[in-house]
Amino acid sequence: YLFEIIDPSNRIVVDYGDRSELVLLAIIDTRTGFEFPLQDIGFPIVQEHDLFGADTVAHANDKKYDVLSYYRAVNMPNREGFVIRFAGGLRAKIKMLEYLRLHKLLTGVSEKRVWECLSTGAGIDAMVERVPDEFHDWVKKTAESLQLQYAGIERRARNIFAATELEANKSTTRKEYARVFSQSPLKSILFAMLDEKPYSHLIWRMIEPKNTAPFRMGEE
């Protein structure tokens, strides 16, 4: 017996009011995979929709027909989306564009938000857990891009520092280091390295996104 819980404490976007209940989604034999018709066993039953009328089914055989776009274009207020059940038993969850838009606003899915998670050392795991599946790849690729930028700047600073240190000798003064470092756009990082101070925040500040660069449908 497959259920979904609805409760005010579990709300993210959709407002179910004071409802607190388990909704029956399906009844499946775990040994054979056979799916039984939904029946009243004392729980609310999931609402079923027949969105594919005769005209729509005729288009389904067309390779250019986009089932995903069709379902997303259906705009039902205060609803998350649909679960499509195919004849073979496969299920696919499709969320409406309005739900995704609101979810993005509530969870702050943007390049700046990903940067904040990384720059504070929090990582993106918690963020990924809160956002719809449709956002996962975008969040991970954005994080990867920022981490590559960070690694590139750190590598350049280390190379400059190592080259300066190689040419230096015991009598080299801070003034001579400063002469070399002051010519580099990475001077604040280089001086932090010289003084053996933390410099991670300096690199993150350099690659801070200038705008929010929000997630957009279709981005990968």
XYZ file of N, CA and C in Angstrom:
660
model
N 0.850 -1.180 0.000
C 0.000 0.000 0.000
C 0.891 1.238 0.000
N 0.767 2.051 -1.021
C 1.600 3.246 -1.145
C 0.789 4.480 -0.763
N 1.369 5.284 0.138
C 0.688 6.479 0.621
C 1.578 7.709 0.463
N 0.927 8.872 0.476
C 1.654 10.133 0.602
C 1.048 10.886 1.766
N 1.936 11.429 2.604
C 1.450 12.157 3.775
C 1.199 13.618 3.417
N 0.102 14.147 3.913
C -0.227 15.563 3.779
C -0.398 16.115 5.191
N 0.380 17.140 5.509
C 0.326 17.696 6.851
C 0.863 19.129 6.809
N 0.281 20.054 7.566
C 0.759 21.447 7.558
C 2.260 21.568 7.858
N 2.790 20.692 8.694
C 4.212 20.767 9.053
C 5.122 20.342 7.913
N 4.536 19.696 6.908
C 5.330 19.192 5.781
C 5.169 20.062 4.547
N 4.588 21.245 4.705
C 4.319 22.108 3.549
C 5.601 22.745 3.018
N 5.715 22.773 1.687
C 6.788 23.509 1.023
C 6.176 24.599 0.146
N 5.326 24.208 -0.787
C 4.681 25.168 -1.681
C 3.163 25.070 -1.579
N 2.627 23.889 -1.843
C 1.172 23.704 -1.887
C 0.574 23.845 -0.491
N -0.476 24.627 -0.405
C -1.152 24.853 0.871
C -2.387 23.959 0.955
N -2.316 22.927 1.802
C -3.441 22.019 1.969
C -4.309 22.411 3.166
N -4.075 23.601 3.699
C -4.859 24.037 4.846
C -4.553 23.221 6.085
N -5.608 22.800 6.768
C -5.436 22.026 8.008
C -5.438 20.524 7.769
N -5.431 20.105 6.517
C -5.466 18.669 6.239
C -4.256 17.959 6.833
N -4.499 16.842 7.484
C -3.428 16.008 8.034
C -3.873 14.561 7.855
N -3.357 13.925 6.807
C -3.864 12.605 6.470
C -2.901 11.854 5.559
N -3.148 10.571 5.412
C -2.428 9.733 4.461
C -3.342 9.490 3.268
N -2.818 9.737 2.073
C -3.610 9.554 0.854
C -3.111 8.291 0.148
N -4.023 7.393 -0.171
C -3.671 6.149 -0.843
C -3.352 6.414 -2.310
N -2.146 6.034 -2.738
C -1.714 6.261 -4.111
C -1.823 5.018 -4.978
N -1.521 3.860 -4.409
C -1.530 2.631 -5.211
C -1.501 1.421 -4.294
N -1.917 0.295 -4.853
C -1.841 -0.994 -4.146
C -1.115 -1.961 -5.069
N 0.082 -2.372 -4.676
C 0.926 -3.187 -5.555
C 1.400 -4.437 -4.832
N 1.311 -5.564 -5.503
C 1.849 -6.816 -4.978
C 3.374 -6.743 -5.060
N 4.054 -6.743 -3.923
C 5.507 -6.560 -3.920
C 6.254 -7.752 -4.507
N 5.600 -8.896 -4.618
C 6.268 -10.080 -5.177
C 6.179 -10.120 -6.692
N 5.006 -9.796 -7.211
C 4.804 -9.915 -8.659
C 4.819 -8.561 -9.382
N 4.600 -7.469 -8.631
C 4.505 -6.162 -9.267
C 3.120 -5.859 -9.796
N 2.195 -6.784 -9.634
C 0.829 -6.577 -10.117
C 0.171 -5.447 -9.336
N -0.503 -4.564 -10.051
C -1.150 -3.420 -9.411
C -2.650 -3.641 -9.345
N -3.183 -3.535 -8.144
C -4.608 -3.726 -7.924
C -5.350 -2.399 -8.108
N -6.611 -2.451 -8.495
C -7.418 -1.218 -8.590
C -7.525 -0.576 -7.209
N -7.559 0.738 -7.182
C -7.700 1.440 -5.908
C -9.050 1.115 -5.285
N -9.062 0.922 -3.990
C -10.302 0.595 -3.294
C -10.348 1.324 -1.959
N -11.539 1.496 -1.455
C -11.735 2.208 -0.197
C -11.314 1.307 0.962
N -10.205 1.681 1.611
C -9.740 0.928 2.783
C -9.713 1.844 4.012
N -10.458 2.956 3.912
C -10.550 3.854 5.051
C -9.653 5.073 4.969
N -8.966 5.249 3.836
C -8.107 6.417 3.636
C -8.584 7.202 2.414
N -8.295 8.495 2.357
C -8.573 9.256 1.131
C -7.806 8.629 -0.034
N -8.383 8.691 -1.214
C -7.770 8.091 -2.402
C -7.329 9.187 -3.356
N -6.176 8.999 -3.964
C -5.627 9.986 -4.880
C -6.617 10.286 -6.009
N -6.690 11.549 -6.386
C -7.592 11.954 -7.474
C -6.983 11.548 -8.811
N -7.787 10.927 -9.649
C -7.304 10.486 -10.960
C -7.825 11.439 -12.045
N -6.985 11.671 -13.054
C -7.336 12.571 -14.156
C -7.180 11.831 -15.476
N -8.103 12.081 -16.381
C -7.977 11.535 -17.727
C -7.706 12.705 -18.663
N -6.453 13.145 -18.672
C -6.114 14.316 -19.476
C -5.948 13.976 -20.942
N -5.684 12.710 -21.238
C -5.499 12.314 -22.630
C -6.847 11.938 -23.231
N -7.472 12.908 -23.871
C -8.711 12.616 -24.585
C -8.400 12.010 -25.934
N -9.415 11.861 -26.769
C -9.231 11.223 -28.081
C -8.227 11.978 -28.941
N -8.327 13.315 -28.957
C -7.420 14.108 -29.785
C -5.977 13.981 -29.315
N -5.812 13.962 -27.990
C -4.454 13.903 -27.441
C -3.806 12.558 -27.708
N -4.591 11.487 -27.540
C -4.051 10.150 -27.775
C -3.602 10.006 -29.224
N -4.331 10.626 -30.135
C -3.960 10.556 -31.550
C -2.592 11.178 -31.772
N -2.265 12.213 -31.008
C -0.977 12.877 -31.152
C 0.155 12.100 -30.475
N -0.211 11.213 -29.579
C 0.812 10.506 -28.796
C 1.720 9.656 -29.678
N 1.224 9.233 -30.837
C 2.040 8.419 -31.740
C 3.008 9.267 -32.571
N 2.830 10.576 -32.520
C 3.711 11.481 -33.252
C 5.001 11.658 -32.471
N 6.136 11.390 -33.088
C 7.423 11.471 -32.395
C 7.711 12.881 -31.897
N 7.098 13.872 -32.532
C 7.343 15.249 -32.139
C 6.478 15.667 -30.954
N 5.539 14.821 -30.573
C 4.625 15.180 -29.489
C 5.361 15.135 -28.157
N 5.265 16.207 -27.382
C 5.979 16.323 -26.117
C 4.998 16.155 -24.961
N 4.948 14.964 -24.396
C 4.035 14.677 -23.290
C 4.367 15.552 -22.083
N 5.657 15.731 -21.830
C 6.098 16.526 -20.692
C 5.555 17.947 -20.772
N 5.697 18.569 -21.940
C 5.218 19.941 -22.120
C 3.705 20.017 -21.973
N 3.021 18.992 -22.445
C 1.564 18.985 -22.371
C 1.103 19.039 -20.920
N 1.672 18.188 -20.091
C 1.251 18.137 -18.697
C 1.657 19.390 -17.942
N 2.853 19.906 -18.234
C 3.305 21.106 -17.529
C 2.454 22.320 -17.893
N 1.916 22.316 -19.109
C 1.116 23.453 -19.565
C -0.239 23.507 -18.872
N -0.667 22.389 -18.306
C -1.932 22.366 -17.570
C -1.713 23.102 -16.249
N -2.404 24.195 -16.068
C -2.175 25.013 -14.881
C -3.339 24.874 -13.911
N -3.122 24.130 -12.829
C -4.132 23.972 -11.791
C -3.608 24.657 -10.538
N -4.310 25.656 -10.040
C -3.815 26.408 -8.880
C -3.641 25.535 -7.643
N -2.592 25.837 -6.881
C -2.318 25.153 -5.616
C -2.204 23.637 -5.784
N -1.549 23.228 -6.866
C -1.280 21.815 -7.108
C 0.178 21.652 -7.521
N 0.754 20.521 -7.161
C 2.160 20.285 -7.483
C 2.345 19.811 -8.913
N 1.534 18.858 -9.334
C 1.689 18.327 -10.683
C 0.952 17.019 -10.828
N 1.482 16.153 -11.674
C 0.839 14.874 -11.962
C 1.847 13.738 -11.831
N 1.332 12.573 -11.557
C 2.105 11.345 -11.709
C 1.462 10.592 -12.864
N 2.222 10.418 -13.920
C 1.706 9.685 -15.079
C 1.992 8.204 -14.879
N 0.968 7.384 -15.005
C 1.148 5.935 -14.913
C 0.972 5.341 -16.295
N 2.043 4.730 -16.791
C 1.999 4.099 -18.106
C 1.445 2.676 -17.993
N 1.065 2.116 -19.126
C 0.440 0.792 -19.142
C 1.329 -0.272 -18.509
N 2.651 -0.124 -18.673
C 3.567 -1.123 -18.117
C 3.833 -0.961 -16.640
N 3.241 0.061 -16.009
C 3.422 0.263 -14.581
C 4.425 1.353 -14.229
N 5.214 1.809 -15.206
C 6.175 2.882 -14.958
C 5.453 4.172 -14.590
N 5.971 4.858 -13.587
C 5.405 6.129 -13.170
C 6.424 7.247 -13.364
N 5.960 8.421 -13.765
C 6.820 9.592 -13.926
C 6.118 10.783 -13.307
N 6.846 11.511 -12.451
C 6.260 12.672 -11.790
C 6.610 13.933 -12.567
N 5.598 14.699 -12.921
C 5.791 15.931 -13.686
C 5.181 17.090 -12.908
N 6.004 18.085 -12.615
C 5.538 19.224 -11.832
C 5.159 20.377 -12.754
N 4.128 21.119 -12.362
C 3.659 22.238 -13.166
C 4.654 23.389 -13.111
N 4.685 24.176 -14.166
C 5.622 25.296 -14.248
C 5.403 26.301 -13.117
N 4.155 26.538 -12.746
C 3.877 27.488 -11.665
C 4.410 26.968 -10.341
N 4.279 25.662 -10.110
C 4.821 25.062 -8.876
C 6.338 25.211 -8.841
N 6.996 24.960 -9.981
C 8.450 25.091 -10.043
C 8.872 26.540 -9.813
N 8.100 27.469 -10.363
C 8.430 28.882 -10.179
C 8.360 29.278 -8.711
N 7.271 28.864 -8.045
C 7.108 29.190 -6.633
C 8.149 28.485 -5.779
N 8.461 27.247 -6.135
C 9.445 26.493 -5.371
C 10.815 27.156 -5.479
N 11.120 27.652 -6.658
C 12.410 28.329 -6.854
C 12.495 29.570 -5.965
N 11.378 30.312 -5.887
C 11.367 31.517 -5.065
C 11.514 31.185 -3.591
N 10.834 30.119 -3.158
C 10.851 29.761 -1.741
C 12.187 29.170 -1.306
N 12.833 28.435 -2.174
C 14.091 27.787 -1.809
C 15.297 28.588 -2.259
N 15.068 29.682 -3.009
C 16.180 30.533 -3.418
C 17.150 29.846 -4.354
N 16.636 29.132 -5.342
C 17.512 28.420 -6.276
C 18.120 29.428 -7.240
N 19.345 29.816 -6.990
C 20.041 30.764 -7.838
C 21.541 30.524 -7.727
N 22.271 31.100 -8.659
C 23.731 30.970 -8.631
C 24.298 31.590 -7.354
N 23.706 32.699 -6.933
C 24.164 33.363 -5.705
C 23.935 32.478 -4.491
N 22.803 31.791 -4.457
C 22.505 30.916 -3.315
C 23.478 29.737 -3.274
N 23.788 29.174 -4.432
C 24.761 28.070 -4.479
C 26.112 28.573 -3.987
N 26.495 29.764 -4.427
C 27.765 30.365 -3.997
C 27.797 30.539 -2.475
N 26.689 30.996 -1.895
C 26.619 31.195 -0.446
C 26.820 29.880 0.302
N 26.209 28.817 -0.198
C 26.354 27.506 0.443
C 27.809 27.039 0.416
N 28.468 27.229 -0.716
C 29.852 26.786 -0.856
C 30.811 27.676 -0.069
N 30.610 28.974 -0.140
C 31.554 29.903 0.492
C 31.518 29.837 2.013
N 30.406 29.385 2.574
C 30.309 29.258 4.027
C 30.711 27.869 4.507
N 31.016 26.995 3.556
C 31.426 25.640 3.914
C 30.272 24.700 4.163
N 29.049 25.183 3.920
C 27.872 24.349 4.182
C 27.694 23.255 3.134
N 28.176 23.492 1.913
C 27.981 22.525 0.842
C 26.574 22.616 0.282
N 26.309 21.832 -0.753
C 25.009 21.938 -1.442
C 24.075 20.763 -1.135
N 24.503 19.814 -0.310
C 23.670 18.630 -0.061
C 22.302 18.996 0.495
N 22.286 19.863 1.495
C 21.014 20.250 2.109
C 20.138 20.991 1.113
N 20.759 21.799 0.257
C 20.007 22.552 -0.743
C 19.390 21.613 -1.766
N 20.155 20.629 -2.210
C 19.660 19.664 -3.194
C 18.481 18.885 -2.641
N 18.526 18.560 -1.346
C 17.443 17.795 -0.730
C 16.134 18.578 -0.715
N 16.214 19.915 -0.682
C 15.004 20.735 -0.551
C 14.371 21.091 -1.880
N 15.101 20.957 -2.972
C 14.575 21.428 -4.258
C 14.053 20.266 -5.088
N 13.139 20.529 -6.012
C 12.609 19.472 -6.885
C 13.716 18.834 -7.713
N 13.465 17.620 -8.181
C 14.450 16.891 -8.987
C 14.877 17.682 -10.216
N 13.938 18.477 -10.754
C 14.240 19.241 -11.966
C 15.395 20.211 -11.774
N 15.674 20.591 -10.519
C 16.734 21.562 -10.241
C 18.081 20.912 -9.929
N 18.091 19.619 -9.650
C 19.301 18.973 -9.139
C 20.516 19.152 -10.046
N 20.355 18.838 -11.328
C 21.497 18.914 -12.243
C 22.023 20.344 -12.340
N 21.101 21.313 -12.392
C 21.519 22.714 -12.505
C 22.312 23.144 -11.275
N 21.817 22.779 -10.088
C 22.510 23.151 -8.846
C 23.903 22.521 -8.800
N 23.992 21.242 -9.163
C 25.281 20.546 -9.111
C 26.271 21.113 -10.124
N 25.789 21.423 -11.329
C 26.685 21.977 -12.350
C 27.128 23.394 -11.989
N 26.231 24.166 -11.382
C 26.599 25.505 -10.932
C 27.661 25.423 -9.845
N 27.472 24.487 -8.910
C 28.458 24.299 -7.836
C 29.802 23.859 -8.416
N 29.762 22.956 -9.372
C 30.998 22.475 -9.993
C 31.738 23.616 -10.690
N 31.003 24.489 -11.369
C 31.612 25.618 -12.053
C 32.298 26.560 -11.062
N 31.626 26.844 -9.952
C 32.200 27.724 -8.937
C 33.433 27.096 -8.291
N 33.368 25.798 -8.043
C 34.505 25.110 -7.431
C 35.709 25.078 -8.363
N 35.454 24.954 -9.670
C 36.547 24.994 -10.639
C 37.185 26.376 -10.688
N 36.351 27.419 -10.606
C 36.879 28.780 -10.570
C 37.748 28.972 -9.326
N 37.257 28.480 -8.197
C 38.006 28.591 -6.939
C 39.360 27.890 -7.060
N 39.328 26.654 -7.560
C 40.558 25.866 -7.685
C 41.552 26.539 -8.625
N 41.041 27.154 -9.704
C 41.921 27.817 -10.661
C 42.642 29.010 -10.049
N 41.913 29.822 -9.266
C 42.516 30.989 -8.621
C 43.533 30.550 -7.565
N 43.169 29.552 -6.784
C 44.097 29.067 -5.751
C 45.371 28.515 -6.380
N 45.230 27.788 -7.478
C 46.400 27.220 -8.166
C 47.315 28.325 -8.690
N 46.715 29.366 -9.274
C 47.519 30.489 -9.774
C 48.270 31.180 -8.640
N 47.596 31.394 -7.512
C 48.240 32.053 -6.366
C 49.376 31.201 -5.817
N 49.152 29.917 -5.706
C 50.197 29.021 -5.194
C 51.411 29.011 -6.125
N 51.168 29.049 -7.431
C 52.279 29.049 -8.393
C 53.103 30.331 -8.271
N 52.409 31.462 -8.137
C 53.119 32.734 -7.977
C 53.926 32.729 -6.681
N 53.301 32.258 -5.619
C 53.977 32.233 -4.315
C 55.195 31.312 -4.354
N 55.024 30.148 -4.968
C 56.123 29.189 -5.040
C 57.279 29.735 -5.864
N 56.961 30.407 -6.977
C 58.008 30.969 -7.831
C 58.759 32.081 -7.108
N 58.050 32.907 -6.354
C 58.681 33.990 -5.594
C 59.549 33.428 -4.485
N 59.038 32.413 -3.813
C 59.766 31.786 -2.719
C 61.039 31.111 -3.214
N 60.968 30.557 -4.432
C 62.123 29.866 -5.007
C 63.265 30.836 -5.266
N 62.900 32.042 -5.701
C 63.916 33.050 -5.996
C 64.405 33.757 -4.730
N 63.653 33.658 -3.674
C 64.005 34.363 -2.447
C 65.108 33.636 -1.687
N 65.719 34.343 -0.794
C 66.694 33.734 0.105
C 66.399 34.215 1.515
N 67.164 33.795 2.429
C 66.883 34.107 3.827
C 66.880 35.607 4.117
N 67.591 36.354 3.294
C 67.682 37.789 3.533
C 66.571 38.576 2.851
N 65.684 37.865 2.131
C 64.593 38.547 1.428
C 63.637 39.178 2.437
N 63.352 40.418 2.230
C 62.477 41.142 3.157
C 61.031 41.123 2.674
N 60.145 41.494 3.591
C 58.723 41.565 3.245
C 58.511 42.596 2.137
N 59.325 43.629 2.138
C 59.225 44.670 1.131
C 59.489 44.112 -0.259
N 60.412 43.170 -0.347
C 60.726 42.576 -1.647
C 59.610 41.629 -2.098
N 59.032 40.918 -1.138
C 57.856 40.097 -1.463
C 56.722 41.001 -1.956
N 56.541 42.121 -1.260
C 55.468 43.043 -1.600
C 55.641 43.586 -3.007
N 56.889 43.803 -3.418
C 57.149 44.326 -4.759
C 56.625 43.366 -5.820
N 56.810 42.074 -5.580
C 56.332 41.054 -6.526
C 54.817 40.886 -6.420
N 54.327 40.759 -5.191
C 52.907 40.483 -4.985
C 52.014 41.636 -5.436
N 52.487 42.872 -5.269
C 51.662 44.034 -5.588
C 51.363 44.141 -7.077
N 52.100 43.430 -7.893
C 51.889 43.455 -9.335
C 50.825 42.440 -9.776
N 50.362 41.624 -8.841
C 49.392 40.568 -9.174
C 47.993 40.934 -8.700
N 46.967 40.617 -9.480
C 45.586 40.840 -9.032
C 45.216 39.943 -7.848
N 46.105 38.997 -7.531
C 45.852 38.075 -6.424
C 46.645 38.472 -5.180
N 47.058 39.731 -5.096
C 47.969 40.161 -4.030
C 47.408 39.913 -2.630
N 46.093 40.115 -2.433
C 45.528 39.900 -1.092
C 45.665 38.439 -0.665
N 45.497 37.541 -1.618
C 45.643 36.116 -1.324
C 47.105 35.784 -1.055
N 48.006 36.362 -1.846
C 49.438 36.103 -1.699
C 49.967 36.594 -0.354
N 49.525 37.761 0.073
C 49.959 38.280 1.372
C 49.405 37.415 2.512
N 48.165 36.897 2.324
C 47.596 36.003 3.343
C 48.418 34.719 3.430
N 48.861 34.218 2.285
C 49.727 33.034 2.275
C 51.046 33.330 2.971
N 51.588 34.492 2.688
C 52.867 34.883 3.288
C 52.760 34.966 4.802
N 51.645 35.486 5.268
C 51.439 35.630 6.717
C 50.819 34.395 7.344
N 50.630 33.339 6.520
C 50.042 32.077 6.979
C 48.661 32.303 7.610
N 47.883 33.123 6.941
C 46.520 33.395 7.381
C 45.516 32.743 6.428
N 44.277 32.542 6.870
C 43.258 31.968 5.972
C 43.022 32.877 4.774
N 42.815 32.263 3.635
C 42.590 33.059 2.426
C 41.387 32.568 1.614
N 40.748 31.523 2.080
C 39.613 30.954 1.341
C 38.539 31.997 1.074
N 38.219 32.818 2.086
C 37.165 33.816 1.925
C 37.516 34.850 0.861
N 38.809 35.090 0.672
C 39.240 36.050 -0.342
C 38.969 35.530 -1.751
N 39.190 34.220 -1.932
C 38.932 33.622 -3.248
C 37.436 33.587 -3.527
N 36.653 33.181 -2.522
C 35.204 33.123 -2.725
C 34.647 34.503 -3.054
N 35.211 35.529 -2.416
C 34.744 36.882 -2.682
C 35.020 37.288 -4.135
N 36.110 36.802 -4.687
C 36.475 37.140 -6.062
C 35.503 36.549 -7.079
N 34.920 35.395 -6.751
C 34.053 34.719 -7.713
C 32.572 34.828 -7.331
N 32.266 35.747 -6.419
C 30.866 35.933 -6.037
C 30.046 36.379 -7.246
N 28.954 35.682 -7.560
C 28.110 36.067 -8.705
C 27.589 37.490 -8.536
N 27.585 38.232 -9.614
C 27.150 39.623 -9.567
C 25.641 39.747 -9.572
N 24.952 38.686 -10.036
C 23.490 38.694 -10.009
C 23.017 37.326 -9.574
N 21.708 37.173 -9.458
C 21.178 35.927 -8.928
C 21.239 34.772 -9.905
N 21.246 35.047 -11.196
C 21.289 34.009 -12.231
C 20.376 32.846 -11.879
N 19.047 33.064 -11.809
C 18.135 32.019 -11.383
C 18.068 30.863 -12.351
N 17.672 29.712 -11.788
C 17.445 28.533 -12.619
C 16.320 28.810 -13.591
N 16.478 28.370 -14.819
C 15.430 28.491 -15.832
C 15.165 27.116 -16.436
N 13.897 26.834 -16.687
C 13.543 25.553 -17.289
C 14.273 25.408 -18.617
N 14.840 24.235 -18.858
C 15.537 23.994 -20.096
C 17.042 24.105 -19.935
N 17.506 24.697 -18.811
C 18.948 24.794 -18.586
C 19.480 23.464 -18.094
N 20.672 23.122 -18.520
C 21.307 21.896 -18.041
C 22.770 22.197 -17.745
